[in-house]
Short mmCIF file of C-alpha atoms in Angstrom, two decimals:
data_model
loop_
_atom_site.label_atom_id
_atom_site.label_comp_id
_atom_site.label_asym_id
_atom_site.label_seq_id
_atom_site.Cartn_x
_atom_site.Cartn_y
_atom_site.Cartn_z
CA MET A 3 -10.62 50.40 21.28
CA SER A 4 -13.53 51.33 19.22
CA THR A 5 -14.84 47.25 17.34
CA PRO A 6 -13.67 46.20 14.42
CA PRO A 7 -15.38 46.38 11.46
CA LEU A 8 -17.21 43.99 9.06
CA ALA A 9 -16.39 42.72 5.90
CA SER A 10 -19.50 42.34 4.96
CA GLY A 11 -22.99 44.71 5.10
CA PRO A 12 -23.35 48.01 3.62
CA GLU A 13 -20.10 49.08 5.09
CA GLY A 14 -18.58 46.57 4.41
CA PRO A 15 -15.98 47.52 1.65
CA ASP A 16 -15.47 50.68 3.09
CA ALA A 17 -13.34 48.67 5.11
CA LEU A 18 -12.03 46.34 3.26
CA ARG A 19 -10.63 48.86 0.67
CA PRO A 20 -7.79 50.20 2.07
CA LEU A 21 -7.12 46.51 3.83
CA LEU A 22 -6.69 45.07 0.30
CA ASP A 23 -4.11 47.90 -0.46
CA THR A 24 -1.98 47.00 2.56
CA VAL A 25 -2.71 43.05 1.12
CA LEU A 26 -2.31 43.54 -2.35
CA HIS A 27 1.45 45.29 -1.11
CA ALA A 28 2.75 43.34 1.55
CA LEU A 29 2.32 40.34 -2.05
CA ALA A 30 4.37 43.00 -4.25
CA GLU A 31 6.77 43.71 -1.49
CA GLY A 32 7.57 39.61 -0.02
CA THR A 33 6.83 38.23 -3.75
CA ALA A 34 10.09 41.19 -4.52
CA ALA A 35 12.23 40.31 -1.46
CA ARG A 36 12.23 36.58 -2.70
CA GLY A 37 13.28 36.23 -5.91
CA GLY A 38 12.25 33.16 -7.49
CA PRO A 39 9.44 30.70 -7.14
CA LEU A 40 10.71 30.08 -3.19
CA PRO A 41 12.64 31.39 -0.79
CA ALA A 42 16.59 30.43 -0.42
CA GLY A 43 17.87 29.29 3.05
CA GLY A 44 15.99 25.34 3.13
CA PRO A 45 13.17 24.82 5.92
CA GLU A 46 15.41 25.75 9.02
CA HIS A 47 16.70 29.11 7.74
CA VAL A 48 12.56 30.17 6.11
CA ALA A 49 11.25 28.24 9.36
CA GLN A 50 13.77 31.27 11.39
CA ARG A 51 12.46 33.93 8.62
CA LEU A 52 8.58 33.58 10.10
CA ARG A 53 8.69 33.15 13.17
CA ASP A 54 10.71 36.61 13.49
CA ALA A 55 8.63 38.54 11.37
CA ALA A 56 5.42 36.51 13.22
CA GLY A 57 6.49 37.18 16.70
CA ASP A 58 3.90 36.71 19.73
CA LEU A 59 0.87 35.59 17.67
CA LEU A 60 -1.46 36.25 21.18
CA PRO A 61 -0.55 39.65 22.36
CA HIS A 62 -1.40 41.29 24.94
CA HIS A 63 -2.10 44.58 22.57
CA GLY A 64 -2.85 43.33 19.63
CA ASP A 65 -0.78 45.13 16.58
CA ASP A 66 -2.18 47.48 13.93
CA ALA A 67 0.43 45.93 10.99
CA ALA A 68 -0.26 42.48 11.39
CA LEU A 69 -2.09 42.02 8.31
CA HIS A 70 0.33 43.48 6.06
CA THR A 71 3.76 41.69 8.20
CA LEU A 72 1.90 38.68 8.08
CA VAL A 73 0.81 38.69 4.58
CA ARG A 74 4.93 39.36 3.18
CA ALA A 75 6.58 37.21 6.02
CA LEU A 76 4.70 34.52 3.45
CA ALA A 77 5.02 35.85 0.64
CA GLU A 78 8.43 36.06 0.83
CA GLY A 79 8.46 32.15 2.03
CA ALA A 80 6.39 31.42 -0.07
CA ALA A 81 6.44 28.25 -3.44
CA ASP A 82 4.37 30.48 -6.13
CA PRO A 83 2.60 28.50 -8.29
CA ALA A 84 2.56 30.75 -10.94
CA ASP A 85 6.61 31.03 -10.90
CA PRO A 86 7.69 29.13 -14.16
CA LEU A 87 10.24 27.29 -12.19
CA CYS A 88 7.65 26.32 -9.90
CA ALA A 89 6.83 22.71 -12.02
CA ALA A 90 6.46 20.04 -8.75
CA HIS A 91 3.02 19.65 -8.55
CA LEU A 92 -0.50 19.37 -9.56
CA HIS A 93 -1.08 22.83 -7.76
CA CYS A 94 -1.70 26.12 -9.99
CA PRO A 95 -1.52 29.26 -10.34
CA PRO A 96 -5.14 30.24 -9.46
CA LEU A 97 -6.86 33.17 -12.16
CA ALA A 98 -7.07 36.15 -11.27
CA VAL A 99 -11.01 36.24 -11.43
CA ALA A 100 -11.32 33.67 -9.68
CA THR A 101 -9.60 34.81 -6.92
CA ALA A 102 -11.52 37.66 -6.42
CA ALA A 103 -14.29 35.67 -6.51
CA ASP A 104 -13.24 33.44 -3.87
CA LEU A 105 -13.07 37.73 -1.83
CA ALA A 106 -16.81 37.98 -2.54
CA ALA A 107 -17.34 34.73 -1.50
CA SER A 108 -15.30 34.85 1.46
CA VAL A 109 -16.98 38.92 2.53
CA LEU A 110 -20.15 36.74 2.83
CA ASN A 111 -19.72 34.09 3.96
CA PRO A 112 -22.19 31.29 3.03
CA SER A 113 -22.47 27.98 3.96
CA LEU A 114 -23.91 25.41 2.11
CA ASP A 115 -25.44 23.94 5.13
CA SER A 116 -29.24 25.55 5.27
CA TRP A 117 -31.47 26.92 2.63
CA ASP A 118 -30.75 30.05 5.20
CA GLN A 119 -27.99 30.70 4.87
CA ALA A 120 -27.07 30.31 1.89
CA PRO A 121 -30.25 30.81 -0.34
CA ALA A 122 -28.53 32.16 -4.07
CA ALA A 123 -26.11 29.58 -3.47
CA SER A 124 -27.12 27.05 -2.91
CA GLU A 125 -29.00 27.56 -5.92
CA LEU A 126 -25.38 28.22 -7.82
CA GLU A 127 -24.71 26.09 -6.43
CA THR A 128 -27.20 23.44 -7.70
CA LEU A 129 -27.10 24.39 -11.79
CA LEU A 130 -23.22 23.94 -12.00
CA THR A 131 -23.08 21.16 -10.27
CA ARG A 132 -25.83 19.88 -12.83
CA THR A 133 -23.73 21.54 -15.44
CA LEU A 134 -20.48 19.77 -15.00
CA ALA A 135 -21.60 16.15 -14.41
CA HIS A 136 -23.74 16.81 -18.13
CA GLU A 137 -19.83 18.21 -18.76
CA VAL A 138 -19.15 14.73 -17.86
CA TYR A 139 -21.96 12.33 -19.59
CA GLY A 140 -23.53 14.06 -21.53
CA THR A 141 -26.65 12.85 -19.01
CA GLU A 142 -28.54 13.88 -16.03
CA GLY A 143 -26.36 12.58 -14.07
CA ASP A 144 -25.32 15.10 -10.64
CA ALA A 145 -22.58 16.03 -8.35
CA LEU A 146 -21.31 16.77 -5.07
CA VAL A 147 -18.73 19.65 -4.85
CA THR A 148 -16.17 18.15 -2.37
CA THR A 149 -12.02 20.27 -0.24
CA GLY A 150 -10.39 17.78 -3.55
CA GLY A 151 -9.01 14.79 -5.43
CA THR A 152 -8.65 12.58 -1.99
CA GLU A 153 -12.58 13.52 -0.33
CA SER A 154 -13.96 12.80 -4.13
CA ASN A 155 -12.39 8.75 -3.86
CA GLN A 156 -13.54 8.96 -0.12
CA LEU A 157 -16.76 9.39 -1.56
CA ALA A 158 -17.51 7.06 -3.83
CA LEU A 159 -15.95 4.64 -2.64
CA LEU A 160 -18.31 5.19 0.63
CA LEU A 161 -21.30 5.27 -2.16
CA ALA A 162 -20.48 1.89 -3.58
CA ARG A 163 -20.21 0.77 -0.09
CA GLU A 164 -24.42 2.11 0.62
CA THR A 165 -24.86 0.91 -3.29
CA HIS A 166 -24.12 -2.21 -2.36
CA GLY A 167 -21.97 -3.27 0.29
CA SER A 168 -18.63 -4.42 1.07
CA VAL A 169 -17.05 -3.48 -1.72
CA GLN A 170 -14.22 -5.40 -2.83
CA LEU A 171 -11.21 -2.09 -4.74
CA VAL A 172 -9.49 -3.79 -7.61
CA CYS A 173 -7.34 -0.56 -8.34
CA GLY A 174 -4.65 -0.31 -10.61
CA ALA A 175 -0.73 0.35 -8.54
CA ASN A 176 -0.32 3.90 -10.35
CA ALA A 177 -3.51 4.54 -8.46
CA HIS A 178 -3.92 7.97 -6.00
CA HIS A 179 -3.23 7.08 -2.49
CA SER A 180 -6.33 8.11 -1.50
CA LEU A 181 -7.71 4.94 -2.23
CA HIS A 182 -6.68 3.30 -0.04
CA ARG A 183 -6.40 5.09 2.32
CA ALA A 184 -10.38 5.20 1.55
CA THR A 185 -10.49 1.26 2.55
CA TRP A 186 -9.14 2.15 6.02
CA LEU A 187 -11.53 4.86 6.96
CA LEU A 188 -15.23 3.02 5.89
CA GLY A 189 -13.62 -0.05 7.22
CA LEU A 190 -13.15 -2.50 3.77
CA PRO A 191 -11.01 -5.08 2.47
CA GLU A 192 -7.71 -4.68 1.47
CA PRO A 193 -7.80 -3.29 -2.22
CA VAL A 194 -6.73 -6.11 -4.97
CA VAL A 195 -3.54 -4.07 -6.51
CA VAL A 196 -3.90 -4.76 -10.61
CA PRO A 197 -0.65 -4.28 -12.37
CA ALA A 198 1.11 -1.15 -14.08
CA PRO A 199 3.69 -2.31 -15.91
CA ALA A 200 3.67 1.03 -18.14
CA GLY A 201 2.25 3.67 -15.89
CA THR A 202 -1.43 2.74 -16.72
CA LEU A 203 -3.78 -0.32 -15.37
CA ASP A 204 -3.41 -3.17 -16.75
CA PRO A 205 -6.78 -4.81 -18.45
CA ALA A 206 -5.25 -8.24 -18.95
CA ALA A 207 -4.49 -8.46 -15.61
CA LEU A 208 -7.05 -7.27 -14.14
CA ASP A 209 -9.73 -9.46 -16.97
CA SER A 210 -7.85 -11.62 -14.52
CA ALA A 211 -8.31 -10.31 -10.84
CA LEU A 212 -12.20 -10.07 -12.42
CA THR A 213 -12.52 -13.39 -12.78
CA HIS A 214 -11.26 -14.35 -9.35
CA LEU A 215 -12.76 -12.36 -7.07
CA HIS A 216 -16.36 -11.90 -6.04
CA GLY A 217 -18.33 -10.42 -4.54
CA PRO A 218 -19.68 -7.14 -5.20
CA LEU A 219 -16.86 -5.28 -7.26
CA LEU A 220 -15.58 -1.68 -7.27
CA VAL A 221 -12.88 -0.98 -9.88
CA ALA A 222 -11.01 2.44 -9.71
CA ALA A 223 -8.77 3.41 -13.05
CA THR A 224 -7.81 6.59 -13.38
CA ALA A 225 -7.45 9.80 -15.81
CA GLY A 226 -3.91 11.39 -14.43
CA THR A 227 -1.84 9.66 -12.47
CA THR A 228 -0.37 12.18 -9.90
CA ASP A 229 3.59 10.34 -11.44
CA ALA A 230 3.99 10.70 -14.55
CA GLY A 231 0.07 11.87 -16.18
CA LEU A 232 -0.61 8.53 -17.61
CA ILE A 233 -4.35 7.43 -18.65
CA ASP A 234 -5.25 4.39 -17.88
CA PRO A 235 -7.46 2.92 -21.29
CA LEU A 236 -10.74 3.45 -19.85
CA PRO A 237 -12.37 2.12 -22.91
CA ASP A 238 -11.67 -1.39 -22.21
CA ILE A 239 -11.45 -1.00 -18.22
CA ALA A 240 -14.89 0.14 -19.01
CA ASP A 241 -15.33 -3.59 -20.89
CA LEU A 242 -14.52 -5.64 -18.02
CA CYS A 243 -16.24 -3.74 -15.14
CA ALA A 244 -20.02 -4.45 -17.52
CA THR A 245 -18.32 -7.94 -18.40
CA HIS A 246 -17.65 -8.98 -15.00
CA GLY A 247 -20.74 -6.48 -13.55
CA ALA A 248 -17.68 -4.50 -11.34
CA ARG A 249 -18.61 -1.09 -10.46
CA LEU A 250 -16.67 1.77 -11.85
CA HIS A 251 -15.28 4.75 -10.85
CA ILE A 252 -12.82 6.86 -12.56
CA ASP A 253 -9.53 9.22 -10.77
CA ALA A 254 -10.21 11.63 -13.57
CA ALA A 255 -9.21 14.49 -10.10
CA TYR A 256 -5.87 15.94 -12.87
CA GLY A 257 -6.69 15.18 -16.06
CA GLY A 258 -10.48 15.70 -15.74
CA GLY A 259 -9.64 19.18 -17.38
CA LEU A 260 -8.94 18.04 -20.97
CA LEU A 261 -13.13 17.68 -21.11
CA PHE A 262 -13.94 21.09 -21.55
CA SER A 263 -9.82 21.20 -24.61
CA ASP A 264 -11.33 19.86 -28.11
CA ARG A 265 -8.05 18.86 -29.48
CA HIS A 266 -7.69 16.66 -26.00
CA ARG A 267 -11.06 16.03 -24.83
CA THR A 268 -10.77 12.52 -26.82
CA GLY A 269 -7.77 11.18 -24.43
CA LEU A 270 -10.65 10.69 -21.21
CA ASP A 271 -13.17 8.20 -24.67
CA GLY A 272 -15.10 6.48 -21.53
CA LEU A 273 -15.37 8.35 -18.98
CA ALA A 274 -19.32 8.13 -19.03
CA ARG A 275 -19.15 5.02 -18.63
CA ALA A 276 -18.33 4.84 -14.46
CA ASP A 277 -20.15 5.61 -12.00
CA THR A 278 -18.95 8.23 -10.46
CA VAL A 279 -16.47 9.71 -11.84
CA THR A 280 -13.57 12.74 -9.52
CA LEU A 281 -13.20 15.91 -10.62
CA ASP A 282 -10.41 18.71 -9.30
CA LEU A 283 -10.43 22.20 -10.54
CA HIS A 284 -8.38 23.14 -9.02
CA LYS A 285 -5.46 20.83 -10.79
CA LEU A 286 -6.18 21.76 -14.65
CA GLY A 287 -9.67 24.20 -14.50
CA TRP A 288 -7.20 27.20 -12.40
CA GLN A 289 -9.44 27.30 -9.15
CA PRO A 290 -7.27 28.96 -6.12
CA VAL A 291 -8.35 25.61 -2.82
CA ALA A 292 -10.35 24.29 -2.98
CA ALA A 293 -12.25 23.09 -5.80
CA GLY A 294 -13.36 19.45 -6.05
CA LEU A 295 -16.39 17.16 -7.14
CA LEU A 296 -17.31 14.02 -8.03
CA ALA A 297 -19.65 12.86 -10.34
CA VAL A 298 -22.39 10.46 -10.10
CA ARG A 299 -24.18 9.17 -13.46
CA ASP A 300 -27.33 7.47 -10.86
CA PRO A 301 -27.61 10.98 -9.53
CA ALA A 302 -30.19 8.21 -6.56
CA ASP A 303 -26.73 6.66 -5.62
CA LEU A 304 -26.31 9.90 -3.56
CA THR A 305 -29.21 8.84 -1.41
CA PRO A 306 -27.38 7.57 1.13
CA LEU A 307 -25.95 10.92 2.08
CA GLY A 308 -29.17 12.43 3.16
CA HIS A 309 -29.55 13.35 6.46
CA ARG A 310 -31.87 14.70 9.17
CA ALA A 311 -30.37 17.65 12.63
CA ASP A 312 -34.14 19.19 13.01
CA TYR A 313 -32.06 22.77 12.98
CA LEU A 314 -30.95 22.83 10.02
CA ASN A 315 -33.68 21.03 7.44
CA ALA A 316 -36.19 20.09 9.64
CA ASP A 317 -39.39 17.79 7.70
CA ASP A 318 -42.39 20.41 8.17
CA ASP A 319 -39.87 22.98 6.53
CA THR A 320 -38.52 20.48 3.83
CA GLU A 321 -42.28 20.22 3.34
CA ALA A 322 -43.13 23.46 2.74
CA GLY A 323 -40.20 23.81 -0.88
CA LEU A 324 -37.02 24.71 1.40
CA PRO A 325 -33.99 23.00 0.29
CA ASP A 326 -32.24 20.01 2.28
CA LEU A 327 -28.43 21.38 1.49
CA LEU A 328 -27.75 18.53 3.90
CA GLY A 329 -27.18 15.64 1.92
CA ARG A 330 -24.73 17.34 -0.64
CA SER A 331 -21.83 16.85 1.44
CA LEU A 332 -21.23 15.53 4.50
CA ARG A 333 -19.16 18.61 5.80
CA THR A 334 -21.60 20.67 7.43
CA THR A 335 -20.72 24.41 7.48
CA ARG A 336 -18.69 24.16 3.92
CA ARG A 337 -18.34 27.91 1.97
CA PRO A 338 -19.75 28.33 -1.52
CA ASP A 339 -15.96 26.97 -3.32
CA ILE A 340 -19.07 26.80 -6.83
CA LEU A 341 -18.45 30.68 -6.73
CA LYS A 342 -15.27 30.06 -8.06
CA ILE A 343 -15.87 27.72 -11.09
CA ALA A 344 -19.05 29.24 -12.25
CA VAL A 345 -17.51 33.15 -12.77
CA THR A 346 -14.35 31.53 -14.15
CA LEU A 347 -16.67 28.66 -16.07
CA LYS A 348 -18.81 32.06 -17.58
CA THR A 349 -15.31 34.28 -18.12
CA LEU A 350 -13.89 32.06 -19.81
CA GLY A 351 -16.24 30.09 -21.30
CA ARG A 352 -15.42 26.51 -22.35
CA HIS A 353 -13.28 27.94 -25.42
CA GLY A 354 -11.60 30.06 -23.03
CA ILE A 355 -10.47 27.17 -20.69
CA GLY A 356 -10.24 24.34 -23.08
CA GLN A 357 -7.60 27.52 -24.44
CA LEU A 358 -5.80 26.71 -21.41
CA VAL A 359 -5.44 23.83 -21.73
CA ASP A 360 -3.75 23.37 -25.03
CA GLN A 361 -0.84 25.25 -23.99
CA VAL A 362 0.04 23.80 -20.88
CA CYS A 363 -0.35 20.67 -23.04
CA SER A 364 1.75 22.19 -25.52
CA HIS A 365 4.67 23.51 -23.24
CA ALA A 366 4.25 20.04 -21.75
CA HIS A 367 5.63 18.74 -25.74
CA GLU A 368 7.77 21.89 -26.48
CA LEU A 369 9.71 20.43 -22.77
CA ALA A 370 9.93 17.08 -23.99
CA ASP A 371 11.65 18.10 -27.10
CA LEU A 372 15.09 20.43 -25.75
CA ILE A 373 14.84 16.93 -23.45
CA THR A 374 15.21 14.55 -26.46
CA ALA A 375 17.63 17.14 -28.55
CA HIS A 376 19.77 17.69 -25.34
CA PRO A 377 23.08 15.20 -25.15
CA GLY A 378 23.47 15.27 -20.95
CA LEU A 379 19.71 14.22 -20.59
CA GLU A 380 17.24 11.14 -21.41
CA LEU A 381 12.49 11.53 -21.23
CA TYR A 382 11.45 9.50 -19.34
CA ASP A 383 8.58 9.62 -22.06
CA ARG A 384 6.21 11.40 -24.16
CA PRO A 385 3.28 13.53 -21.53
CA ALA A 386 0.43 12.03 -21.50
CA ILE A 387 -1.17 16.03 -20.07
CA SER A 388 0.77 18.75 -18.72
CA THR A 389 3.19 16.21 -16.73
CA VAL A 390 7.22 15.82 -18.05
CA LEU A 391 9.26 12.97 -16.01
CA PHE A 392 13.35 13.44 -16.90
CA ARG A 393 16.84 12.92 -15.71
CA PRO A 394 20.51 13.59 -15.84
CA THR A 395 21.95 11.01 -18.57
CA ASP A 396 23.64 8.11 -16.62
CA ALA A 397 22.69 9.71 -12.98
CA THR A 398 22.04 7.31 -10.26
CA ASP A 399 18.90 7.35 -8.61
CA ASP A 400 21.29 9.33 -5.57
CA THR A 401 21.84 11.87 -8.14
CA VAL A 402 18.83 12.90 -9.49
CA ALA A 403 17.62 13.60 -5.84
CA ALA A 404 20.16 15.31 -5.36
CA VAL A 405 20.10 18.05 -8.05
CA ARG A 406 16.00 18.52 -6.46
CA ARG A 407 16.78 19.19 -2.97
CA THR A 408 19.91 20.84 -4.19
CA LEU A 409 17.89 23.61 -6.62
CA LEU A 410 14.91 23.69 -3.82
CA ASN A 411 17.72 24.47 -1.13
CA GLU A 412 18.80 27.78 -3.16
CA GLY A 413 15.47 28.26 -3.61
CA ARG A 414 16.53 27.98 -7.72
CA ALA A 415 13.71 25.81 -9.45
CA VAL A 416 10.54 23.65 -8.32
CA LEU A 417 10.76 20.21 -9.02
CA GLY A 418 10.07 16.96 -7.72
CA ARG A 419 10.26 13.39 -7.95
CA ALA A 420 8.91 10.66 -9.05
CA THR A 421 9.78 6.58 -9.27
CA LEU A 422 8.50 4.29 -12.35
CA ASP A 423 10.62 1.52 -14.06
CA GLY A 424 13.01 1.20 -10.94
CA ARG A 425 14.36 4.02 -11.77
CA ARG A 426 14.17 8.27 -10.34
CA TRP A 427 13.18 11.02 -12.08
CA LEU A 428 12.60 14.53 -12.11
CA LYS A 429 8.88 15.30 -12.48
CA ALA A 430 8.13 19.02 -14.13
CA THR A 431 4.63 19.25 -13.88
CA LEU A 432 3.55 22.10 -16.75
CA LEU A 433 0.04 23.78 -15.11
CA ASN A 434 1.33 27.77 -16.26
CA PRO A 435 -0.66 29.06 -18.82
CA HIS A 436 1.81 32.08 -19.29
CA THR A 437 4.98 29.84 -19.63
CA ARG A 438 7.06 30.78 -22.26
CA PRO A 439 10.44 28.74 -23.95
CA GLY A 440 12.81 30.93 -23.09
CA ASP A 441 11.77 29.98 -19.10
CA LEU A 442 11.94 25.78 -20.00
CA ALA A 443 15.64 26.26 -21.57
CA THR A 444 16.48 28.03 -17.78
CA LEU A 445 15.20 25.60 -15.75
CA LEU A 446 16.38 22.62 -18.02
CA LYS A 447 19.85 25.29 -17.41
CA LEU A 448 19.95 24.67 -13.81
CA VAL A 449 19.87 20.63 -13.40
CA GLU A 450 22.64 20.45 -16.31
CA GLY A 451 23.90 23.43 -14.15
CA HIS A 452 23.88 21.40 -10.53
CA THR A 453 24.49 17.77 -11.85
CA PRO A 454 27.72 16.07 -10.62
CA ARG A 455 30.36 15.61 -13.24
#
């Protein structure tokens, strides 16, 4: 057997071209075989089909058809976020231009733990993180690239601990679960959870909590909850943090994309007053996973992340002018996720990205209008971003759950679920800018058709 070709180097493009054709054909075949947003049959059926296609994954002799076989099987068994009826989670359909850029990142395979592994990529990351930090703060902030909202939130708590000591986290009942896990990972006290009676953090309850707590405090607010896409009253929360001397973190993993929209940017008023901000562009940024960031208002807050490993950032190399990258992440080996983000923003510009944000927010309002006009459906509330909660009128919580699972098992639609005001709701998270009004009507007809009467 000859030595397999490499993806990079002078011969890399010629080696990749036929393989890309194979991948594209397999994707098309698998998508056609699936025939909808999700494979039909439920978990056991999907698993069996995958097992049958995969066969022996470590054969004694290789299989030249493995690329086609496994890509086709994965596509046939995928939940396709590009299908307008796949609308359960903050799981976006990636833009083609971003995916193409991600291929280049995989081919070149820079590792952003030392300059000599990623000379150009490290500079591109520096440029874009500063650009995005300026987008948040309008001043000389900084930002780190992360794997997503969970890592960003964990880093925010870590920086708060290293800056102020063993901080006490104060967050709303609507806060993302990763904040609670971060306190456990970092050995911090159990969070103080403030009521969020309408789905957003209650400022009066926060004021009371901050008044009676002592020691360094970190308040975490949310700009885009995972259940209903709601935004906490950020200006009021920032005022309270200033009054009580508390540090402020805002988890804008979902809502941060509103920054690019002239129409919706005001929904993030108060964001720039946070010490740290979580952003996640594999949500309202249409990037392949992963594309997270943590923005910091004061770059000096990143100092505790500094680390020395002689083979990566020796003192004499740093003094000689080689950039030190180890303090830019808790990870060592790190792929250049910044490339796809930079390509996307430069290709579409602020206006183009903002239009995509406006489109999905508009789709959410269109769906809400359809639900309001439907006698058999109940709307939770008008959407704050692009999430819509609804349920069949007079249905029990068990019925709501059963409708969702039936649609999943049939492969007809992918809807999420949320519990608010003591009731269970179906959740449609609209992140596909190509969704049409007819798709929204179809989604509601599917729900109506599977609701017991």
